[in-house]
Every structure is written in C-alpha cells, then in structure tokens.
Amino acid sequence: MPVGTAGTVKGMTQAQLEELGVQILLANTYHLYLRPGHEIIREVGGLHRFMGWPRPILTDSGGFQVMSLKSLGRVTEDGVWFKSHLDGSSHFLSPERAVEVQLALGADIIMALDECVEYPSSHEAIHRAVKLTGRWAGRAKRYYEGQGAGDWGLGTGGKPSAISSQPSASETQASEQSPIGNQQSAIPASCPQSPAPALFGIVQGGVDRDLRRESAEGLLELDFEGYAVGGLSVGEPKAEMYEVAEYTAKLLPRNRPRYLMGVGTPEDLVECVARGIDMFDCVMPTRNARNGCVFTSQGKVIIKNTKYAQDESPLDLACECPVCGRYSRSYIRHLLVAGEMLGAILTTQHNLHFYIDRMRKIRQSLLFGAFAEFHSRVRAEP
Amino acid sequence: MPVGTAGTVKGMTQAQLEELGVQILLANTYHLYLRPGHEIIREVGGLHRFMGWPRPILTDSGGFQVMSLKSLGRVTEDGVWFKSHLDGSSHFLSPERAVEVQLALGADIIMALDECVEYPSSHEAIHRAVKLTGRWAGRAKRYYEGQGAGDWGLGTGGKPSAISSQPSASETQASEQSPIGNQQSAIPASCPQSPAPALFGIVQGGVDRDLRRESAEGLLELDFEGYAVGGLSVGEPKAEMYEVAEYTAKLLPRNRPRYLMGVGTPEDLVECVARGIDMFDCVMPTRNARNGCVFTSQGKVIIKNTKYAQDESPLDLACECPVCGRYSRSYIRHLLVAGEMLGAILTTQHNLHFYIDRMRKIRQSLLFGAFAEFHSRVRAEP
C-alpha cells in the first residue's frame, strides 16, 4: 500500500496511481482527523469520494503517529492524549474514538488502536503495551460491533449505521472494478456503496517471542478480520525483524490477511512474503523518491549525484514504467537539483511502479508455484 | 504557450501536457543557460530530448529575465552583463550569444535579444532601447544566418551547422505528430530531426506609437520569420496595452506570426486576438494555480477560501478537464491548505485546460467565421 498520509500520495494524481496498478492505499487517521477533520470528510461522502479514489483504502488507527510524536502525547488506560502538530490543540483518542473516526472516513479496512513501543524497550514496558493493546482491541471490537446493522454507504453521506461483521473479500474488491475516470461530476454516481469495513487487530510484543504469542492469542480470541504485525521496523536489526515477523505470522490464521506495518525495502517485501506476510505499507518508495533515491533493478540510485548530469539513460533500463519510457537521468537530476515539482513526481511514479511491480511479480510467482525461484533470484540481485 | 521556465511546466508531466492539447511550450533561455547549462542540454541531444517533449518549443532570448533582475544586470552596446540569481557568478549575454545558446537548446522558435524597459520610462529611455533592440536584432540575424547550412538535428548531439532561412510551418509541425509516448528508451528514436528554428524579432517602444512604428520598421527590414510585441503588460493600463498591441500588430505582416509576450488573462487572449495577435505566453495559469487561484466559466475562484471547505462541486461545473471530472473543491482546498503537491498539480492542470480550451475555441470560431460572436460572448462573462 502506497501511503497517502493526508488523503493524497504525495505528488501523484489518482489517475496515475490507477495506471500504476495500485489496488489499495493507506491513509492516516491522525492527519485526516486533524485536517480537514473527519466530520468534513463524512459530510462530503467519505474518503473515497473526497479523494476521488474508488479503490480500497486502509486507515491506520492514529496510534503510531501519536507515539512517534511522543513529546506531544500521553497514554492512559482510556486512550491517548495528544497535541496537534499543526496548532498545539489538545485531542483525545480512545479505541472507540479511533474506530468512530475511521468509520466516518469510510475506509475499507480500519485498524484497532494500539500502543507501539520504541526499540529497545524494557520487557516490562513491552508487556504493559501488549496488555493495553489487548484491552484496547477488545474495546475497539465491541464499539465496532455496537454500531449496529444496516446501510451506510458512501452514497448517503450520513453516519454509518450498519456493519456486517464479515464483509467478503469480493465485496471489498468490487469497488476496484467500478469505472470512475473522467466524468462530468466531481461526485461520481458510480462511486460504489461501500460494504462494511474490515477491522484488523494489531499484534505487539517487540522482539520478545513470548510477548508476541501472548499478544496474538489475545487478539485471536476477539476474532478480527485481519491481523497486523505492529512494532517492527522501529530500529531492531533486520534479521530480528525477519525472525519476529515469521514467528508472529505463524501464530495468525492462514485464512486472514497478515499485514506487516511500516515495512519496507523491496527485498523486505520478498523476504517477508516468504515468512507469511500478505500486506505491507511503507513511505519508503515515496519519501525516498522525494529525496532523490530511486529503486532500480541494479540497486538504489542517488540521482542527484553529479555523475548523472549527462546520463542519457533512464532511471532503470529494465523498467517498464512511464517515467523510464520517456525521461533520462540527466533530466530528472536537473529537476531535483532545481527543486522542480516534476522531479519528485517522476521519481515517485517510478518508485511506486517498482514496488507495485515487485508485489505483482510475487503474486504471479506464487500463483504459478515459482515463488522459491523468484525469492532466490531477488536475493542474488545487487 | 504554457511557461516551462526550467524545462518543466511546474507540476505537470509531459504526458499531462499532451493530454491537455498543449501544442507548444515556452522555456527560458536564462534559466536553462544557468542550470543545467545549455552545453549539457546540447550534449544530451537538445531540449526536446532532454525534456521528453517532442512538440514545438519556443525559447525566449533571456533578455527579459536579465532586465527583471535589474539590480543584477548592466546593459552595454555589446550586450548584457548579469549576475546569476543562483550563485552570483557573472555572465555576459550578447545578441550572438543568445542565438548560440538557443541553437544549443534546439528550440523551434528562438528570439532575438532585446532590451525591455519598465513602465513608465522616459521617451529618451524608450527610444534608446528601441534603437539598441534594433541593432541587436540585426546582429542576431547575421549571426543566425552565419551558422551556415547542413544537418544539425537532435540526433547528432553536436553543434548546429545548418540553418535554412525559411523553415516552413509544416516542417515545424512535423514533430508534433511524432509518436513518442511510453517507450522503452529514454532517448526515443522517434524524436524527429528538428528543422532549423525560426528566429523572431521583438518590437519595443513602450506605449509610444511613434517608437513602436520605428521599432517595427527596423525589424521588418531584417525580415524575421515572426515578430513579437515585447515591453507590454509591464504595468501600463489595460486599455493602453490593448491599443498598443493593436497598433503594433497592424504594423506587422499578416503572413508572419505575431506574438504578444507575457500576456495575459483569459479575457486578454480574446481581446488581443481581436486586435491581430496570434501567439501568447504567460505564467498566469500556472502561477495563479499554485497560489490557489483558478479560472472558471464563472470567473476566478480563490479555492483556499473557507467557504469551499465542504463544497462538493468541481472547480467549474462547465469544465471538461480531468480535474473537474474527478475532484471536488473541498478536496482541492484541503490539499492546498495542507501544502500537498497534488493541490498545485490539480489547479495547474485545470487552469492550463482553461487557457488551452480558450485558444481552441478562438481558433474554432475563427475557422467557422464566428469569432465576433465568440468575442461578445466572452465580454458578457462574469
């Protein structure tokens, strides 16, 4: 999932994301809650309509942002107090409130509020976070189920009044095939009625296997529609991350999506699929792009480097993206050096293509029983 | 002509410009000379290939930028001394050098170096600029013709060695039909050999009709392939601008393009076509877009205004652009308020569509003998 923090994947139009084959976006509850505000997004018909994006959206719970802006936040049993990074105003996010905000946004997958601790943390701190995350997950689930049953699609613009507890994957996918494109109204009639969102729980536990097991078992009792592995890729060694991801994935049901949050490099995608992960989100392709770091079949390229000033080759000769079909390294370097928007636009488009293509190839290799081969091929890459 | 100062129309991909129906771009010699440097652009095959833009390009002479950064420049009989706005380094631009740089860039239309005076200026200052511009135009023309004859297309990457003095419009247009799109190489083989560029002279003379006549007559003797009206839209009253544009256009041959530099509003386009102008360039659609000012059939809209926070309608209900087919005012306002790139991207795309569509309608009305009707319809608009 490309990350669309404030309801936009920085520098990309929604049409470009569709052309890249992006199937699902992540948006940040914390940012949208603060600006423009979830009530405004609900009033204009939900995030899909607001963004002009008919395909699935996952919203995080807001917890990670609150944690990562630590000095601005305070965790209590009830929830999290935090100060807005925009204007310093005080806000409170409880497990119930996080679900409420995400329902207002109208995402397809919503996340239970969790407490993510930094690396390294004491066993006691991690254990406390695991227990709190478990209690919050229960409260999120009960609140989510308490929202009743009925119709609350995008078309109503009103409050959600119905959640079926088991939206099927095919329902969620339906919105993807809906034609939207270039119509005369900014309020597309074809924007589909959204099915009830799926609620995912988040496993915590740092790099402690026992705590990971305790966290996972607590969540499994609550029976979520999908499970995320949180609290990784926060500074622990890579080998540790792989091992804990694998250990945790094995604790989770095979027939529910397993989502590794905030990961990772193109290699991580393959390594972690090999370890049982199904879904990822990461700012790496987009943030690196804006900083002039592009992913290629030959490894990372720091395109601002002087040696590319007259390099007429594309970012990656082996790449089939629209950027590599048209622009040279020389031009893209010039744009980035000159601070022109198009520099970030083109590197973002290329990097997202690289990531989406990586996942496409992973799916293809799985489908044709060739994943092991693909895996070893990627390992041999520069 | 949308303005692509540094070899990019800010925020737009070349594919988006093509989709908008942009037929020709303006790029700034001054900016490209300083960064990345015209030699680099020549080495990588010229500006068309550098930018991945196969359609026509006009480069200005650099004179206007030097004038507008006045404190950094000094005008002599030989040319202009100026300091780079990037690093303060000293540079010299003569009429010959301006042609040389533009030939290196490989534009389709190049401009003779002129001296543009501010408004208001004394009769003496304007007269001096008219005479200097005339002498410089002669030097530019002689240098241009002295570049000899032969082959110097984009494909060679070398110095231009041939200029036919009368490239036909159809030759210039040829590059427009060349398919380039999404190919596997960033150095498209189909990027056409460029015909020799057309050299335009620039009429100066402020708002003084006698000086405009003197300037035009001097240039006509040199027989340029097109003529620009410079030194307008620099602060003079609008009525004055219209009158001088009309007066000057009538001095120029009907069978050569007449180009009004740096103009203007959507109304200006219609008013000035009515007065004999064929070509325009202006940063207004793109710069205003980035500042959140969009052009609509109902007049200008300042989209950051709070009243649009929940406005679900598109920027312009009467607009057929991709932005108005997909996004609401509410969303675009949010993007601009949040400082997200997509805000500027979408408003730019919309505004350029508005301008390009305006010119398309002007051409259509001329073609079908309905320009007077179109003209009065535009005058009645809000």
mmCIF file of C-alpha atoms in Angstrom, chain A residues 14-248:
data_model
loop_
_atom_site.group_PDB
_atom_site.id
_atom_site.type_symbol
_atom_site.label_atom_id
_atom_site.label_comp_id
_atom_site.label_asym_id
_atom_site.label_seq_id
_atom_site.Cartn_x
_atom_site.Cartn_y
_atom_site.Cartn_z
ATOM 1 C CA GLN A 14 -5.290 9.308 -8.545
ATOM 2 C CA ALA A 15 -5.293 8.536 -12.270
ATOM 3 C CA GLN A 16 -1.536 7.925 -12.137
ATOM 4 C CA LEU A 17 -2.000 5.587 -9.158
ATOM 5 C CA GLU A 18 -4.631 3.654 -11.076
ATOM 6 C CA GLU A 19 -2.312 3.402 -14.081
ATOM 7 C CA LEU A 20 0.411 2.050 -11.819
ATOM 8 C CA GLY A 21 -1.977 -0.693 -10.747
ATOM 9 C CA VAL A 22 -2.290 0.439 -7.134
ATOM 10 C CA GLN A 23 -5.051 -1.693 -5.611
ATOM 11 C CA ILE A 24 -5.265 -0.177 -2.159
ATOM 12 C CA LEU A 25 -3.978 2.947 -0.420
ATOM 13 C CA LEU A 26 -3.178 3.680 3.196
ATOM 14 C CA ALA A 27 -4.360 6.988 4.673
ATOM 15 C CA ASN A 28 -3.521 8.344 8.106
ATOM 16 C CA THR A 29 -6.366 8.733 10.559
ATOM 17 C CA TYR A 30 -4.320 11.089 12.724
ATOM 18 C CA HIS A 31 -3.633 13.530 9.901
ATOM 19 C CA LEU A 32 -7.135 13.461 8.424
ATOM 20 C CA TYR A 33 -8.720 13.790 11.871
ATOM 21 C CA LEU A 34 -6.743 16.992 12.416
ATOM 22 C CA ARG A 35 -7.090 18.316 8.868
ATOM 23 C CA PRO A 36 -9.544 18.657 7.201
ATOM 24 C CA GLY A 37 -11.323 16.790 10.037
ATOM 25 C CA HIS A 38 -13.197 13.510 9.778
ATOM 26 C CA GLU A 39 -16.547 15.274 10.096
ATOM 27 C CA ILE A 40 -15.877 17.249 6.921
ATOM 28 C CA ILE A 41 -14.866 14.080 5.111
ATOM 29 C CA ARG A 42 -18.019 12.332 6.329
ATOM 30 C CA GLU A 43 -20.132 15.298 5.239
ATOM 31 C CA VAL A 44 -18.762 15.202 1.707
ATOM 32 C CA GLY A 45 -19.429 11.480 1.471
ATOM 33 C CA GLY A 46 -16.378 9.734 2.881
ATOM 34 C CA LEU A 47 -12.739 9.484 1.952
ATOM 35 C CA HIS A 48 -13.284 7.620 -1.309
ATOM 36 C CA ARG A 49 -15.452 10.353 -2.698
ATOM 37 C CA PHE A 50 -13.366 13.098 -1.077
ATOM 38 C CA MET A 51 -10.196 11.814 -2.740
ATOM 39 C CA GLY A 52 -11.834 10.673 -5.956
ATOM 40 C CA TRP A 53 -10.436 7.199 -5.283
ATOM 41 C CA PRO A 54 -12.869 4.327 -5.817
ATOM 42 C CA ARG A 55 -10.475 1.526 -4.933
ATOM 43 C CA PRO A 56 -9.948 0.231 -1.374
ATOM 44 C CA ILE A 57 -8.448 2.337 1.402
ATOM 45 C CA LEU A 58 -6.935 1.239 4.710
ATOM 46 C CA THR A 59 -6.735 3.752 7.524
ATOM 47 C CA ASP A 60 -4.366 3.280 10.415
ATOM 48 C CA SER A 61 -5.645 3.857 13.940
ATOM 49 C CA GLY A 62 -3.686 7.031 14.571
ATOM 50 C CA GLY A 63 -1.827 5.377 17.415
ATOM 51 C CA PHE A 64 1.511 5.113 15.653
ATOM 52 C CA GLN A 65 1.605 8.829 14.818
ATOM 53 C CA VAL A 66 0.705 9.713 18.385
ATOM 54 C CA MET A 67 3.551 7.506 19.622
ATOM 55 C CA SER A 68 6.061 8.822 17.165
ATOM 56 C CA LEU A 69 5.241 12.397 18.203
ATOM 57 C CA LYS A 70 5.965 11.254 21.725
ATOM 58 C CA SER A 71 6.636 14.580 23.367
ATOM 59 C CA LEU A 72 3.177 15.636 22.238
ATOM 60 C CA GLY A 73 1.324 12.618 23.670
ATOM 61 C CA ARG A 74 0.383 10.812 26.884
ATOM 62 C CA VAL A 75 -1.002 7.275 27.153
ATOM 63 C CA THR A 76 -3.647 6.384 29.741
ATOM 64 C CA GLU A 77 -5.837 3.324 30.224
ATOM 65 C CA ASP A 78 -8.640 5.198 28.496
ATOM 66 C CA GLY A 79 -6.656 6.170 25.442
ATOM 67 C CA VAL A 80 -4.125 8.691 24.193
ATOM 68 C CA TRP A 81 -3.965 12.398 24.860
ATOM 69 C CA PHE A 82 -2.020 14.266 22.230
ATOM 70 C CA LYS A 83 -1.335 17.737 20.977
ATOM 71 C CA SER A 84 -1.836 18.605 17.327
ATOM 72 C CA HIS A 85 1.430 19.084 15.439
ATOM 73 C CA LEU A 86 -0.433 21.755 13.465
ATOM 74 C CA ASP A 87 -1.671 24.116 16.157
ATOM 75 C CA GLY A 88 -0.853 22.550 19.531
ATOM 76 C CA SER A 89 -4.515 21.955 20.354
ATOM 77 C CA SER A 90 -5.287 19.015 22.682
ATOM 78 C CA HIS A 91 -7.072 15.898 21.496
ATOM 79 C CA PHE A 92 -8.021 12.534 22.923
ATOM 80 C CA LEU A 93 -8.090 9.288 21.014
ATOM 81 C CA SER A 94 -9.647 6.235 22.628
ATOM 82 C CA PRO A 95 -10.063 2.826 20.997
ATOM 83 C CA GLU A 96 -13.732 3.685 20.475
ATOM 84 C CA ARG A 97 -12.971 7.121 19.109
ATOM 85 C CA ALA A 98 -10.374 5.709 16.701
ATOM 86 C CA VAL A 99 -12.998 3.348 15.269
ATOM 87 C CA GLU A 100 -15.562 6.147 15.141
ATOM 88 C CA VAL A 101 -13.207 8.416 13.212
ATOM 89 C CA GLN A 102 -12.256 5.645 10.797
ATOM 90 C CA LEU A 103 -15.919 4.789 10.214
ATOM 91 C CA ALA A 104 -16.544 8.461 9.454
ATOM 92 C CA LEU A 105 -13.706 8.347 6.939
ATOM 93 C CA GLY A 106 -15.339 5.309 5.384
ATOM 94 C CA ALA A 107 -12.231 3.213 4.852
ATOM 95 C CA ASP A 108 -12.457 -0.416 3.729
ATOM 96 C CA ILE A 109 -10.022 -1.672 6.331
ATOM 97 C CA ILE A 110 -9.735 0.011 9.709
ATOM 98 C CA MET A 111 -7.243 -0.653 12.482
ATOM 99 C CA ALA A 112 -7.771 -1.029 16.223
ATOM 100 C CA LEU A 113 -5.870 1.485 18.348
ATOM 101 C CA ASP A 114 -2.634 0.012 19.678
ATOM 102 C CA GLU A 115 0.331 1.080 21.726
ATOM 103 C CA CYS A 116 3.572 0.784 19.847
ATOM 104 C CA VAL A 117 6.730 0.963 21.950
ATOM 105 C CA GLU A 118 10.115 2.036 20.705
ATOM 106 C CA TYR A 119 13.135 -0.215 20.233
ATOM 107 C CA PRO A 120 14.734 -1.085 22.519
ATOM 108 C CA SER A 121 12.246 -1.085 25.418
ATOM 109 C CA SER A 122 12.279 -2.969 28.703
ATOM 110 C CA HIS A 123 10.433 -6.268 28.955
ATOM 111 C CA GLU A 124 8.093 -4.595 31.397
ATOM 112 C CA ALA A 125 7.291 -1.710 29.033
ATOM 113 C CA ILE A 126 6.658 -4.072 26.141
ATOM 114 C CA HIS A 127 4.491 -6.320 28.310
ATOM 115 C CA ARG A 128 2.442 -3.367 29.538
ATOM 116 C CA ALA A 129 1.926 -2.246 25.906
ATOM 117 C CA VAL A 130 0.888 -5.762 24.878
ATOM 118 C CA LYS A 131 -1.727 -5.898 27.629
ATOM 119 C CA LEU A 132 -3.018 -2.399 26.964
ATOM 120 C CA THR A 133 -3.160 -3.103 23.227
ATOM 121 C CA GLY A 134 -5.167 -6.232 24.004
ATOM 122 C CA ARG A 135 -7.687 -4.389 26.183
ATOM 123 C CA TRP A 136 -7.971 -1.611 23.596
ATOM 124 C CA ALA A 137 -8.513 -4.189 20.849
ATOM 125 C CA GLY A 138 -11.442 -5.602 22.824
ATOM 126 C CA ARG A 139 -12.952 -2.169 23.286
ATOM 127 C CA ALA A 140 -12.465 -1.360 19.586
ATOM 128 C CA LYS A 141 -14.161 -4.609 18.578
ATOM 129 C CA ARG A 142 -17.110 -4.083 20.932
ATOM 130 C CA TYR A 143 -17.583 -0.500 19.767
ATOM 131 C CA TYR A 144 -17.336 -1.548 16.124
ATOM 132 C CA GLU A 145 -19.938 -4.289 16.629
ATOM 133 C CA GLY A 146 -22.142 -1.921 18.598
ATOM 134 C CA GLN A 147 -22.531 0.307 15.575
ATOM 135 C CA GLY A 148 -25.459 -1.930 14.569
ATOM 136 C CA ALA A 149 -26.537 -3.265 11.209
ATOM 137 C CA GLY A 150 -27.987 -1.613 8.127
ATOM 138 C CA ASP A 151 -26.955 0.556 5.240
ATOM 139 C CA TRP A 152 -24.218 3.154 5.500
ATOM 140 C CA GLY A 153 -22.653 3.515 2.127
ATOM 141 C CA LEU A 154 -20.755 6.375 0.618
ATOM 142 C CA GLY A 155 -23.870 7.476 -1.154
ATOM 143 C CA THR A 156 -25.685 8.509 1.989
ATOM 144 C CA GLY A 157 -23.181 10.999 3.294
ATOM 145 C CA GLY A 158 -24.589 10.257 6.720
ATOM 146 C CA LYS A 159 -23.380 8.376 9.742
ATOM 147 C CA PRO A 160 -22.611 4.723 9.416
ATOM 148 C CA SER A 161 -25.491 2.771 10.791
ATOM 149 C CA ALA A 162 -24.622 -0.741 9.794
ATOM 150 C CA ILE A 163 -21.723 -3.079 9.865
ATOM 151 C CA SER A 164 -21.908 -6.664 8.796
ATOM 152 C CA SER A 165 -19.245 -8.402 10.769
ATOM 153 C CA GLN A 166 -17.856 -10.364 7.821
ATOM 154 C CA PRO A 167 -17.543 -8.367 4.612
ATOM 155 C CA SER A 168 -16.219 -10.707 1.990
ATOM 156 C CA ALA A 169 -13.032 -10.010 0.111
ATOM 157 C CA SER A 170 -15.013 -9.996 -3.098
ATOM 158 C CA GLU A 171 -17.240 -7.213 -1.792
ATOM 159 C CA THR A 172 -14.241 -5.151 -0.894
ATOM 160 C CA GLN A 173 -12.766 -5.737 -4.307
ATOM 161 C CA ALA A 174 -15.963 -4.723 -6.072
ATOM 162 C CA SER A 175 -15.153 -1.054 -5.817
ATOM 163 C CA GLU A 176 -11.980 -1.673 -7.717
ATOM 164 C CA GLN A 177 -13.719 -2.562 -10.924
ATOM 165 C CA SER A 178 -16.003 0.417 -10.811
ATOM 166 C CA PRO A 179 -15.365 2.795 -13.681
ATOM 167 C CA ILE A 180 -14.867 6.309 -12.431
ATOM 168 C CA GLY A 181 -12.312 8.079 -14.600
ATOM 169 C CA ASN A 182 -13.091 11.330 -16.279
ATOM 170 C CA GLN A 183 -16.706 12.130 -15.669
ATOM 171 C CA GLN A 184 -18.556 15.375 -15.685
ATOM 172 C CA SER A 185 -19.351 15.431 -11.992
ATOM 173 C CA ALA A 186 -16.860 15.518 -9.164
ATOM 174 C CA ILE A 187 -19.357 13.427 -7.206
ATOM 175 C CA PRO A 188 -19.247 10.281 -9.292
ATOM 176 C CA ALA A 189 -22.526 8.426 -9.312
ATOM 177 C CA SER A 190 -20.575 5.261 -9.932
ATOM 178 C CA CYS A 191 -18.678 5.525 -6.669
ATOM 179 C CA PRO A 192 -19.905 2.291 -5.159
ATOM 180 C CA GLN A 193 -21.758 1.771 -1.934
ATOM 181 C CA SER A 194 -19.062 0.661 0.426
ATOM 182 C CA PRO A 195 -19.519 -2.618 2.245
ATOM 183 C CA ALA A 196 -18.863 -2.568 5.965
ATOM 184 C CA PRO A 197 -15.176 -2.149 6.670
ATOM 185 C CA ALA A 198 -12.980 -4.927 7.987
ATOM 186 C CA LEU A 199 -11.495 -4.318 11.432
ATOM 187 C CA PHE A 200 -7.928 -5.528 11.969
ATOM 188 C CA GLY A 201 -6.193 -6.060 15.289
ATOM 189 C CA ILE A 202 -2.510 -5.283 15.789
ATOM 190 C CA VAL A 203 -0.063 -7.689 17.434
ATOM 191 C CA GLN A 204 2.584 -6.024 19.591
ATOM 192 C CA GLY A 205 5.381 -7.515 21.662
ATOM 193 C CA GLY A 206 8.602 -6.033 20.346
ATOM 194 C CA VAL A 207 11.188 -8.697 19.563
ATOM 195 C CA ASP A 208 10.081 -10.870 22.509
ATOM 196 C CA ARG A 209 8.563 -14.080 21.195
ATOM 197 C CA ASP A 210 6.592 -14.875 24.352
ATOM 198 C CA LEU A 211 5.041 -11.444 24.353
ATOM 199 C CA ARG A 212 4.247 -11.732 20.635
ATOM 200 C CA ARG A 213 2.482 -15.024 21.385
ATOM 201 C CA GLU A 214 0.580 -13.516 24.292
ATOM 202 C CA SER A 215 -0.482 -10.562 22.161
ATOM 203 C CA ALA A 216 -1.530 -12.712 19.206
ATOM 204 C CA GLU A 217 -3.512 -15.149 21.356
ATOM 205 C CA GLY A 218 -5.442 -12.310 22.974
ATOM 206 C CA LEU A 219 -6.376 -10.890 19.607
ATOM 207 C CA LEU A 220 -7.310 -14.271 18.157
ATOM 208 C CA GLU A 221 -9.943 -14.674 20.863
ATOM 209 C CA LEU A 222 -11.519 -11.456 19.617
ATOM 210 C CA ASP A 223 -11.669 -12.871 16.084
ATOM 211 C CA PHE A 224 -10.555 -9.985 13.866
ATOM 212 C CA GLU A 225 -10.987 -9.983 10.117
ATOM 213 C CA GLY A 226 -7.312 -9.462 9.648
ATOM 214 C CA TYR A 227 -4.199 -9.125 11.792
ATOM 215 C CA ALA A 228 -1.336 -6.701 11.647
ATOM 216 C CA VAL A 229 2.155 -7.135 12.992
ATOM 217 C CA GLY A 230 2.986 -3.780 14.550
ATOM 218 C CA GLY A 231 6.009 -2.560 16.463
ATOM 219 C CA LEU A 232 8.566 -3.820 13.967
ATOM 220 C CA SER A 233 10.881 -1.868 11.683
ATOM 221 C CA VAL A 234 11.403 0.588 14.537
ATOM 222 C CA GLY A 235 15.161 0.175 14.807
ATOM 223 C CA GLU A 236 15.723 -3.523 15.573
ATOM 224 C CA PRO A 237 18.283 -5.442 13.472
ATOM 225 C CA LYS A 238 16.953 -6.654 10.135
ATOM 226 C CA ALA A 239 17.474 -10.343 10.966
ATOM 227 C CA GLU A 240 15.499 -9.851 14.170
ATOM 228 C CA MET A 241 12.689 -8.190 12.239
ATOM 229 C CA TYR A 242 12.512 -11.089 9.784
ATOM 230 C CA GLU A 243 12.508 -13.672 12.569
ATOM 231 C CA VAL A 244 9.837 -11.941 14.631
ATOM 232 C CA ALA A 245 7.678 -11.326 11.553
ATOM 233 C CA GLU A 246 7.914 -15.013 10.704
ATOM 234 C CA TYR A 247 7.290 -16.144 14.268
ATOM 235 C CA THR A 248 4.276 -13.844 14.587
#
